[in-house]
Amino acid sequence: LAKTTQPISMDSYEGQEVNITCSHNNIATNDYITWYQQFPSQGPRFIIQGYKTKVTNEVASLFIPADRKSSTLSLPRVSLSDTAVYYCLVGEGGSNYKLTFGKGTLLTVNP
Amino acid sequence: KAGVTQTPRYLIKTRGQQVTLSCSPISGHRSVSWYQQTPGQGLQFLFEYFSETQRNKGNFPGRFSGRQFSNSRSEMNVSTLELGDSALYLCASSLGGVYTEAFFGQGTRLTVV
């Protein structure tokens, strides 16, 4: 069972780049890494998903080193509206895979 | 297009009762998964249904069950409610299953008293 570890909280300022790292030492070969964002009283929202190296979309980048034991979500030029909880999700492969969410990182963006 | 709809939004039940929560996925999505969110345990996966079949299940007791209908709508049932079942229950739908982008509903806040 791949367990994930994220920082509990992070602080940043508007306009800065924010990097949130997730550790998943026991990631399996078939696992993908997915990041979600959640605001209070709302369901999580998909940000980005990757398997290895680097993935970029219009809102974020995901960096995964060769050993895949960690991943880093990069948010460029954050704004106040990016204040939210960010979850790292590792999906285990196999016929009976289980989804493992991290505890989440509360990112607070200050003016 | 319409998003994922969960009903009801809020619910108060008494210990020992049972409860049924409903989830209507995005049109065309065949996968529906359920999650429990609590302050102490965070987001935990309950189960996933795909084309009316349970395809994946998390580590929850048998009191938690679900089903999916032919129109992909899903229901989750919790029997013999315990105080610890108080949580936000989230439903998510996707095209191909839990590895693809999942769209979450706003959840049902269940309080057991």
Coordinates of N, CA and C in Angstrom, one line a residue:
Chain A
L1 N 0.9 -1.2 0.0 CA 0.0 0.0 0.0 C 0.9 1.2 0.0
A2 N 0.8 2.0 -1.1 CA 1.7 3.2 -1.2 C 1.2 4.3 -0.3
K3 N 2.0 4.7 0.7 CA 1.6 5.7 1.6 C 2.3 7.0 1.1
T4 N 1.5 8.1 1.2 CA 2.1 9.4 0.8 C 2.2 10.3 2.0
T5 N 3.2 11.2 1.9 CA 3.5 12.2 2.9 C 3.7 13.5 2.3
Q6 N 2.9 14.5 2.8 CA 3.0 15.9 2.3 C 3.2 16.8 3.5
P7 N 3.7 18.0 3.3 CA 3.7 19.0 4.4 C 2.3 19.3 4.8
I8 N 2.1 19.6 6.0 CA 0.7 19.9 6.5 C 0.3 21.3 6.0
S9 N 1.2 22.2 6.0 CA 0.9 23.5 5.6 C 2.0 24.3 4.9
M10 N 1.7 25.2 4.1 CA 2.7 26.1 3.5 C 2.2 27.5 3.4
D11 N 3.1 28.5 3.5 CA 2.7 29.9 3.3 C 3.4 30.4 2.1
S12 N 2.7 31.3 1.4 CA 3.3 32.0 0.2 C 2.7 33.4 0.1
Y13 N 3.3 34.1 -0.9 CA 2.8 35.4 -1.2 C 2.3 35.5 -2.7
E14 N 1.4 36.4 -2.9 CA 0.9 36.5 -4.3 C 2.1 36.7 -5.3
G15 N 2.0 36.1 -6.4 CA 3.0 36.3 -7.5 C 4.2 35.3 -7.4
Q16 N 4.3 34.6 -6.3 CA 5.4 33.7 -6.1 C 5.1 32.3 -6.8
E17 N 6.1 31.6 -7.0 CA 6.0 30.2 -7.5 C 6.0 29.3 -6.2
V18 N 5.1 28.4 -6.2 CA 5.0 27.5 -5.0 C 5.2 26.0 -5.4
N19 N 6.0 25.3 -4.7 CA 6.3 23.9 -5.0 C 5.9 23.1 -3.8
I20 N 5.0 22.1 -4.0 CA 4.6 21.2 -2.9 C 5.0 19.8 -3.3
T21 N 5.8 19.2 -2.3 CA 6.4 17.9 -2.6 C 5.6 16.8 -1.9
C22 N 5.4 15.7 -2.5 CA 4.8 14.6 -1.9 C 5.7 13.4 -2.0
S23 N 5.9 12.7 -0.9 CA 6.7 11.5 -0.9 C 5.9 10.2 -1.0
H24 N 6.3 9.3 -1.8 CA 5.6 8.0 -2.0 C 6.6 7.0 -2.2
N25 N 7.3 6.5 -1.1 CA 8.4 5.6 -1.3 C 8.1 4.3 -1.8
N26 N 6.8 3.8 -1.6 CA 6.5 2.5 -2.0 C 5.6 2.5 -3.3
I27 N 5.8 3.5 -4.1 CA 5.0 3.6 -5.3 C 5.2 2.3 -6.2
A28 N 4.2 1.8 -6.8 CA 4.3 0.6 -7.6 C 4.4 1.0 -9.1
T29 N 4.8 0.0 -9.9 CA 5.2 0.3 -11.3 C 4.0 0.9 -12.1
N30 N 2.8 0.4 -11.7 CA 1.6 0.8 -12.5 C 0.9 2.1 -12.0
D31 N 1.5 2.6 -10.9 CA 0.8 3.8 -10.2 C 1.0 5.1 -11.0
Y32 N -0.1 5.9 -11.0 CA 0.0 7.2 -11.5 C -0.1 8.2 -10.3
I33 N 0.4 9.4 -10.5 CA 0.4 10.4 -9.4 C -0.6 11.5 -9.9
T34 N -1.5 11.8 -9.0 CA -2.5 12.8 -9.3 C -2.6 13.8 -8.2
W35 N -2.8 15.1 -8.6 CA -3.0 16.2 -7.6 C -4.4 16.8 -7.7
Y36 N -5.0 17.0 -6.6 CA -6.3 17.7 -6.5 C -6.2 18.9 -5.6
Q37 N -7.1 19.8 -5.9 CA -7.2 21.0 -5.1 C -8.6 21.0 -4.5
Q38 N -8.7 21.4 -3.2 CA -10.0 21.5 -2.6 C -10.2 22.8 -1.8
F39 N -11.3 23.4 -2.0 CA -11.7 24.6 -1.3 C -12.7 24.2 -0.2
P40 N -12.9 24.9 0.9 CA -13.9 24.6 1.9 C -15.3 24.3 1.4
S41 N -15.9 23.3 1.8 CA -17.3 23.0 1.5 C -17.5 22.6 0.0
Q42 N -16.4 22.3 -0.6 CA -16.5 21.8 -2.0 C -15.7 20.5 -2.2
G43 N -16.1 19.8 -3.3 CA -15.4 18.6 -3.6 C -14.0 18.9 -4.2
P44 N -13.1 18.0 -4.2 CA -11.8 18.2 -4.8 C -11.9 18.5 -6.3
R45 N -10.9 19.2 -6.8 CA -10.9 19.5 -8.3 C -9.5 19.0 -8.8
F46 N -9.6 18.3 -9.9 CA -8.4 17.7 -10.6 C -7.5 18.9 -11.0
I47 N -6.2 18.7 -10.7 CA -5.2 19.7 -11.2 C -4.3 19.1 -12.3
I48 N -3.7 18.0 -12.0 CA -2.7 17.4 -13.0 C -2.4 16.0 -12.6
Q49 N -2.0 15.2 -13.6 CA -1.7 13.8 -13.4 C -0.4 13.4 -14.2
G50 N 0.4 12.6 -13.6 CA 1.6 12.2 -14.3 C 2.1 10.8 -13.9
Y51 N 3.0 10.3 -14.8 CA 3.6 9.0 -14.5 C 5.1 9.1 -14.2
K52 N 5.8 9.8 -15.1 CA 7.2 10.1 -14.9 C 7.6 11.4 -15.6
T53 N 8.8 11.8 -15.3 CA 9.4 13.1 -15.8 C 8.6 14.3 -15.5
K54 N 8.1 15.0 -16.5 CA 7.5 16.3 -16.3 C 6.2 16.4 -17.1
V55 N 5.2 16.9 -16.4 CA 3.9 17.1 -17.1 C 3.5 18.6 -16.8
T56 N 3.0 19.3 -17.8 CA 2.6 20.7 -17.7 C 1.2 20.9 -18.3
N57 N 0.4 21.6 -17.6 CA -0.9 22.1 -18.2 C -1.0 23.6 -18.0
E58 N -2.2 24.1 -18.2 CA -2.4 25.5 -18.1 C -2.3 26.1 -16.7
V59 N -2.4 25.2 -15.7 CA -2.5 25.7 -14.3 C -1.3 25.3 -13.5
A60 N -0.6 24.2 -13.8 CA 0.5 23.7 -13.0 C 1.4 22.8 -13.8
S61 N 2.5 22.5 -13.1 CA 3.5 21.5 -13.6 C 3.7 20.4 -12.5
L62 N 4.0 19.3 -13.0 CA 4.3 18.1 -12.1 C 5.6 17.5 -12.5
F63 N 6.5 17.5 -11.5 CA 7.8 17.0 -11.7 C 8.0 15.6 -10.9
I64 N 8.4 14.6 -11.6 CA 8.6 13.3 -11.1 C 10.0 12.8 -11.4
P65 N 10.8 12.6 -10.4 CA 12.2 12.1 -10.6 C 12.2 10.7 -11.2
A66 N 13.3 10.2 -11.6 CA 13.4 8.9 -12.2 C 13.0 7.8 -11.3
D67 N 13.3 7.9 -10.0 CA 12.9 6.8 -9.0 C 11.5 6.9 -8.6
R68 N 10.8 7.9 -9.0 CA 9.3 8.1 -8.7 C 8.9 8.0 -7.3
K69 N 9.9 8.2 -6.4 CA 9.5 8.1 -5.0 C 9.0 9.4 -4.4
S70 N 9.0 10.4 -5.2 CA 8.4 11.6 -4.8 C 7.9 12.4 -6.0
S71 N 7.1 13.4 -5.8 CA 6.7 14.2 -6.9 C 6.5 15.6 -6.4
T72 N 6.6 16.6 -7.3 CA 6.5 18.0 -6.9 C 5.5 18.7 -7.7
L73 N 4.5 19.3 -7.1 CA 3.5 20.1 -7.8 C 4.0 21.5 -7.8
S74 N 4.1 22.1 -8.9 CA 4.5 23.5 -9.0 C 3.4 24.4 -9.5
L75 N 3.1 25.4 -8.7 CA 2.1 26.4 -9.1 C 2.8 27.7 -9.4
P76 N 2.7 28.2 -10.6 CA 3.4 29.4 -11.0 C 2.6 30.7 -10.6
R77 N 3.2 31.7 -10.0 CA 2.6 33.0 -9.8 C 1.2 32.8 -9.1
V78 N 1.2 32.3 -7.9 CA 0.0 32.1 -7.1 C -0.7 33.4 -6.8
S79 N -2.1 33.2 -6.7 CA -2.9 34.4 -6.3 C -3.6 34.0 -5.0
L80 N -4.4 34.9 -4.4 CA -5.1 34.7 -3.2 C -6.1 33.5 -3.4
S81 N -6.6 33.4 -4.6 CA -7.6 32.4 -4.9 C -7.0 31.0 -4.9
D82 N -5.7 30.9 -4.9 CA -5.1 29.6 -4.8 C -5.0 29.0 -3.4
T83 N -5.4 29.8 -2.4 CA -5.5 29.3 -1.1 C -6.5 28.1 -1.0
A84 N -5.9 27.0 -0.6 CA -6.8 25.8 -0.7 C -5.9 24.6 -0.1
V85 N -6.6 23.4 0.0 CA -5.8 22.2 0.4 C -5.5 21.5 -0.9
Y86 N -4.3 21.0 -1.0 CA -3.8 20.3 -2.1 C -3.5 18.8 -1.7
Y87 N -4.1 17.9 -2.5 CA -3.9 16.5 -2.2 C -3.1 15.8 -3.2
C88 N -2.2 14.9 -2.8 CA -1.4 14.1 -3.6 C -2.1 12.7 -3.6
L89 N -2.3 12.1 -4.8 CA -3.0 10.9 -4.9 C -2.2 9.9 -5.6
V90 N -2.0 8.7 -5.1 CA -1.2 7.7 -5.8 C -2.1 6.5 -6.0
G91 N -2.3 6.1 -7.2 CA -3.1 5.0 -7.6 C -2.3 3.8 -7.8
E92 N -2.6 2.7 -7.0 CA -1.8 1.5 -7.1 C -2.3 0.6 -8.2
G93 N -1.4 0.0 -8.8 CA -1.8 -0.9 -9.9 C -2.2 -2.3 -9.5
G94 N -2.6 -3.1 -10.4 CA -3.0 -4.5 -10.1 C -4.5 -4.6 -10.1
S95 N -4.9 -5.8 -9.9 CA -6.4 -6.1 -10.0 C -7.2 -5.6 -8.8
N96 N -6.5 -5.3 -7.8 CA -7.3 -4.9 -6.6 C -6.7 -3.6 -6.0
Y97 N -6.5 -2.7 -6.9 CA -5.8 -1.5 -6.5 C -6.7 -0.6 -5.6
K98 N -6.0 0.1 -4.7 CA -6.7 1.0 -3.8 C -6.1 2.4 -3.9
L99 N -6.9 3.4 -3.8 CA -6.5 4.7 -3.9 C -6.0 5.3 -2.6
T100 N -4.9 5.9 -2.6 CA -4.3 6.5 -1.3 C -4.2 8.0 -1.5
F101 N -5.0 8.7 -0.7 CA -4.8 10.1 -0.6 C -3.8 10.5 0.5
G102 N -3.1 11.6 0.2 CA -2.2 12.1 1.3 C -3.1 12.9 2.2
K103 N -2.6 13.4 3.3 CA -3.4 14.1 4.3 C -3.7 15.5 3.8
G104 N -3.0 15.9 2.7 CA -3.3 17.2 2.2 C -2.4 18.3 2.7
T105 N -2.1 19.3 1.9 CA -1.3 20.5 2.3 C -2.1 21.7 2.2
L106 N -2.3 22.4 3.3 CA -3.0 23.7 3.3 C -2.1 24.8 2.8
L107 N -2.3 25.3 1.6 CA -1.5 26.4 1.1 C -2.2 27.7 1.4
T108 N -1.6 28.6 2.0 CA -2.1 29.9 2.3 C -1.3 30.9 1.5
V109 N -2.0 31.7 0.6 CA -1.4 32.7 -0.1 C -1.7 34.0 0.5
N110 N -0.7 34.8 0.9 CA -0.9 36.1 1.5 C -0.7 37.2 0.5
P111 N -1.4 38.3 0.8 CA -1.3 39.5 -0.1 C 0.1 40.1 0.0
Chain B
K1 N -22.0 21.7 -19.4 CA -22.8 20.5 -19.1 C -22.9 20.5 -17.6
A2 N -24.0 19.8 -17.1 CA -24.2 19.7 -15.6 C -23.1 18.9 -15.0
G3 N -22.8 19.4 -13.7 CA -21.7 18.7 -13.0 C -22.3 17.5 -12.2
V4 N -21.5 17.0 -11.3 CA -21.9 15.9 -10.5 C -22.9 16.4 -9.4
T5 N -24.0 15.8 -9.2 CA -25.0 16.2 -8.3 C -25.2 15.2 -7.2
Q6 N -25.1 15.7 -5.9 CA -25.3 14.8 -4.8 C -26.5 15.3 -4.0
T7 N -27.3 14.3 -3.6 CA -28.4 14.7 -2.7 C -28.5 13.7 -1.6
P8 N -29.0 14.1 -0.4 CA -29.2 15.5 -0.1 C -27.8 16.2 0.2
R9 N -27.8 17.5 0.5 CA -26.6 18.2 0.8 C -26.3 18.0 2.3
Y10 N -27.3 18.0 3.1 CA -27.1 17.8 4.6 C -28.1 16.8 5.1
L11 N -27.6 16.1 6.1 CA -28.5 15.0 6.7 C -28.1 14.8 8.1
I12 N -29.1 14.7 9.0 CA -28.9 14.3 10.4 C -29.6 13.0 10.7
K13 N -28.9 12.1 11.2 CA -29.5 10.8 11.5 C -29.1 10.4 12.9
T14 N -29.8 9.4 13.5 CA -29.6 8.9 14.8 C -28.8 7.6 14.7
R15 N -28.0 7.4 15.7 CA -27.3 6.1 15.8 C -28.2 4.9 15.6
G16 N -27.7 4.0 14.9 CA -28.5 2.8 14.6 C -29.4 2.8 13.4
Q17 N -29.6 4.0 12.9 CA -30.4 4.1 11.7 C -29.6 3.8 10.5
Q18 N -30.2 3.8 9.3 CA -29.5 3.6 8.1 C -29.8 4.9 7.2
V19 N -28.9 5.1 6.2 CA -29.0 6.2 5.4 C -28.6 5.9 3.9
T20 N -29.3 6.5 3.0 CA -29.0 6.3 1.6 C -28.6 7.7 1.0
L21 N -27.5 7.7 0.3 CA -27.1 9.0 -0.3 C -27.1 8.7 -1.9
S22 N -27.4 9.8 -2.6 CA -27.5 9.6 -4.0 C -26.5 10.5 -4.8
C23 N -26.1 10.0 -6.0 CA -25.1 10.7 -6.8 C -25.5 10.6 -8.2
S24 N -25.6 11.7 -8.9 CA -25.9 11.7 -10.4 C -24.6 12.1 -11.1
P25 N -24.0 11.3 -11.8 CA -22.7 11.6 -12.5 C -22.9 12.6 -13.7
I26 N -21.8 13.0 -14.2 CA -21.9 13.8 -15.4 C -22.3 12.9 -16.6
S27 N -23.2 13.4 -17.4 CA -23.7 12.6 -18.5 C -22.6 12.0 -19.4
G28 N -22.7 10.7 -19.6 CA -21.7 10.0 -20.3 C -20.6 9.3 -19.5
H29 N -20.5 9.7 -18.2 CA -19.5 9.1 -17.3 C -20.1 7.8 -16.8
R30 N -19.2 6.7 -16.9 CA -19.7 5.4 -16.4 C -19.1 5.0 -15.1
S31 N -18.1 5.7 -14.7 CA -17.5 5.4 -13.4 C -17.9 6.4 -12.3
V32 N -18.3 5.8 -11.2 CA -18.7 6.6 -10.0 C -18.0 6.1 -8.8
S33 N -17.3 6.9 -8.1 CA -16.6 6.5 -6.9 C -17.0 7.3 -5.7
W34 N -16.9 6.8 -4.6 CA -17.4 7.4 -3.3 C -16.2 7.5 -2.4
Y35 N -16.2 8.6 -1.6 CA -15.1 8.9 -0.6 C -15.8 9.4 0.7
Q36 N -15.1 9.2 1.7 CA -15.4 9.7 3.0 C -14.4 10.7 3.5
Q37 N -14.8 11.9 3.9 CA -13.8 12.9 4.3 C -14.1 13.3 5.8
T38 N -13.1 13.1 6.7 CA -13.3 13.5 8.0 C -12.0 14.3 8.4
P39 N -12.1 15.2 9.4 CA -10.9 16.0 9.8 C -9.8 15.1 10.3
G40 N -10.1 14.0 10.9 CA -9.0 13.1 11.4 C -8.4 12.2 10.4
Q41 N -9.2 11.6 9.5 CA -8.7 10.7 8.6 C -8.5 11.2 7.2
G42 N -8.9 12.4 6.9 CA -8.8 13.0 5.6 C -9.7 12.3 4.6
L43 N -9.3 12.3 3.4 CA -10.1 11.7 2.3 C -9.8 10.2 2.1
Q44 N -10.8 9.4 2.3 CA -10.6 8.0 2.1 C -11.6 7.4 1.1
F45 N -11.0 6.5 0.3 CA -11.7 5.9 -0.8 C -12.7 4.8 -0.2
L46 N -13.9 4.8 -0.7 CA -14.9 3.8 -0.2 C -15.0 2.7 -1.3
F47 N -15.5 3.1 -2.5 CA -15.6 2.1 -3.5 C -15.9 2.8 -4.9
E48 N -15.7 2.0 -5.9 CA -16.0 2.5 -7.3 C -16.9 1.6 -8.0
Y49 N -17.8 2.2 -8.8 CA -18.7 1.4 -9.6 C -18.4 1.8 -11.1
F50 N -18.5 0.8 -11.9 CA -18.3 1.0 -13.4 C -19.3 0.1 -14.1
S51 N -20.1 0.7 -14.9 CA -21.2 0.0 -15.6 C -21.9 -1.0 -14.7
E52 N -22.4 -0.5 -13.6 CA -23.2 -1.2 -12.6 C -22.5 -2.3 -11.8
T53 N -21.2 -2.4 -11.9 CA -20.4 -3.4 -11.2 C -19.4 -2.7 -10.3
Q54 N -19.3 -3.2 -9.0 CA -18.3 -2.7 -8.1 C -17.0 -3.2 -8.6
R55 N -16.1 -2.2 -8.9 CA -14.8 -2.6 -9.5 C -13.7 -2.5 -8.5
N56 N -13.9 -1.7 -7.4 CA -12.8 -1.5 -6.5 C -13.4 -1.1 -5.1
K57 N -12.7 -1.5 -4.1 CA -13.3 -1.2 -2.8 C -12.2 -0.9 -1.8
G58 N -12.5 0.1 -0.9 CA -11.5 0.5 0.1 C -11.7 -0.3 1.4
N59 N -11.0 0.1 2.4 CA -11.0 -0.6 3.7 C -12.1 -0.1 4.6
F60 N -13.3 -0.4 4.3 CA -14.5 0.0 5.1 C -15.3 -1.2 5.5
P61 N -16.0 -1.2 6.6 CA -16.8 -2.3 7.0 C -17.9 -2.5 6.1
G62 N -18.5 -3.7 6.2 CA -19.6 -4.1 5.3 C -20.9 -3.2 5.5
R63 N -20.9 -2.4 6.5 CA -22.1 -1.5 6.7 C -22.2 -0.5 5.6
F64 N -21.1 -0.3 4.9 CA -21.0 0.6 3.8 C -21.2 -0.2 2.5
S65 N -22.2 0.2 1.8 CA -22.5 -0.5 0.5 C -22.9 0.5 -0.5
G66 N -23.0 0.0 -1.7 CA -23.4 0.9 -2.8 C -23.9 0.1 -4.0
R67 N -24.5 0.9 -4.9 CA -24.9 0.3 -6.1 C -24.9 1.3 -7.2
Q68 N -25.0 0.8 -8.5 CA -25.1 1.7 -9.6 C -26.1 1.3 -10.5
F69 N -26.9 2.2 -11.0 CA -28.0 1.8 -11.9 C -27.6 1.9 -13.4
S70 N -28.5 1.5 -14.2 CA -28.1 1.4 -15.7 C -27.9 2.8 -16.3
N71 N -28.4 3.9 -15.6 CA -28.2 5.2 -16.1 C -26.9 5.8 -15.5
S72 N -26.2 5.0 -14.8 CA -24.9 5.4 -14.1 C -25.1 6.1 -12.8
R73 N -26.3 6.5 -12.4 CA -26.6 7.1 -11.1 C -26.2 6.0 -10.1
S74 N -25.7 6.6 -8.9 CA -25.3 5.6 -7.9 C -25.8 6.0 -6.5
E75 N -26.0 5.0 -5.7 CA -26.4 5.3 -4.3 C -25.4 4.6 -3.4
M76 N -25.3 5.2 -2.2 CA -24.4 4.6 -1.2 C -25.3 4.5 0.0
N77 N -25.2 3.4 0.7 CA -26.0 3.1 1.9 C -25.1 2.8 3.1
V78 N -25.4 3.3 4.2 CA -24.7 3.0 5.4 C -25.8 2.5 6.4
S79 N -25.6 1.3 6.9 CA -26.5 0.7 7.9 C -26.0 0.8 9.3
T80 N -26.8 0.7 10.2 CA -26.5 0.8 11.6 C -25.5 1.9 11.9
L81 N -25.9 3.1 11.7 CA -25.0 4.2 11.8 C -24.4 4.4 13.2
E82 N -23.1 4.8 13.1 CA -22.3 5.0 14.4 C -21.9 6.5 14.3
L83 N -21.6 7.0 15.5 CA -21.2 8.4 15.6 C -20.0 8.7 14.7
G84 N -19.1 7.8 14.6 CA -17.9 8.0 13.8 C -18.2 8.0 12.3
D85 N -19.4 7.8 11.9 CA -19.8 7.8 10.5 C -20.1 9.3 10.1
S86 N -20.1 10.2 11.0 CA -20.3 11.6 10.7 C -19.2 12.1 9.8
A87 N -19.5 12.6 8.7 CA -18.4 12.9 7.7 C -19.1 13.6 6.5
L88 N -18.2 14.1 5.6 CA -18.6 14.6 4.3 C -18.4 13.4 3.4
Y89 N -19.5 13.0 2.7 CA -19.4 11.9 1.7 C -19.4 12.5 0.3
L90 N -18.3 12.2 -0.4 CA -18.1 12.8 -1.7 C -18.3 11.7 -2.8
C91 N -18.9 12.1 -3.9 CA -19.0 11.3 -5.0 C -18.3 11.9 -6.2
A92 N -17.6 11.1 -7.0 CA -16.9 11.6 -8.2 C -17.2 10.7 -9.4
S93 N -17.3 11.3 -10.5 CA -17.5 10.6 -11.7 C -16.4 10.8 -12.7
S94 N -16.2 9.8 -13.6 CA -15.2 9.9 -14.6 C -15.5 9.0 -15.8
L95 N -14.8 9.3 -16.8 CA -15.1 8.5 -18.1 C -14.6 7.1 -17.9
G96 N -13.3 6.9 -17.5 CA -12.7 5.6 -17.6 C -12.4 4.9 -16.3
G97 N -12.7 5.6 -15.2 CA -12.3 4.9 -13.9 C -11.5 5.8 -13.1
V98 N -11.0 5.3 -12.0 CA -10.3 6.1 -11.0 C -9.0 6.7 -11.4
Y99 N -8.4 6.2 -12.5 CA -7.1 6.8 -12.9 C -7.3 8.0 -13.8
T100 N -8.5 8.2 -14.3 CA -8.7 9.3 -15.2 C -9.2 10.5 -14.4
E101 N -9.3 11.6 -15.0 CA -9.7 12.8 -14.2 C -11.1 12.6 -13.6
A102 N -11.2 12.8 -12.4 CA -12.5 12.6 -11.7 C -13.1 14.0 -11.3
F103 N -14.4 14.1 -11.5 CA -15.1 15.3 -11.2 C -16.0 15.0 -10.0
F104 N -15.7 15.8 -9.0 CA -16.4 15.6 -7.7 C -17.6 16.5 -7.5
G105 N -18.6 15.9 -6.8 CA -19.8 16.7 -6.4 C -19.4 17.5 -5.2
Q106 N -20.4 18.2 -4.6 CA -20.2 19.1 -3.5 C -20.3 18.3 -2.2
G107 N -20.8 17.1 -2.3 CA -20.8 16.2 -1.1 C -22.1 16.3 -0.3
T108 N -22.3 15.3 0.5 CA -23.4 15.2 1.5 C -22.8 15.2 2.9
R109 N -23.2 16.2 3.7 CA -22.7 16.3 5.0 C -23.6 15.5 5.9
L110 N -23.1 14.4 6.4 CA -23.9 13.5 7.3 C -23.5 13.7 8.8
T111 N -24.4 14.0 9.6 CA -24.2 14.1 11.0 C -25.0 13.0 11.7
V112 N -24.3 12.2 12.5 CA -25.0 11.1 13.3 C -25.0 11.6 14.8
V113 N -26.2 11.6 15.3 CA -26.3 12.0 16.7 C -26.8 10.9 17.6

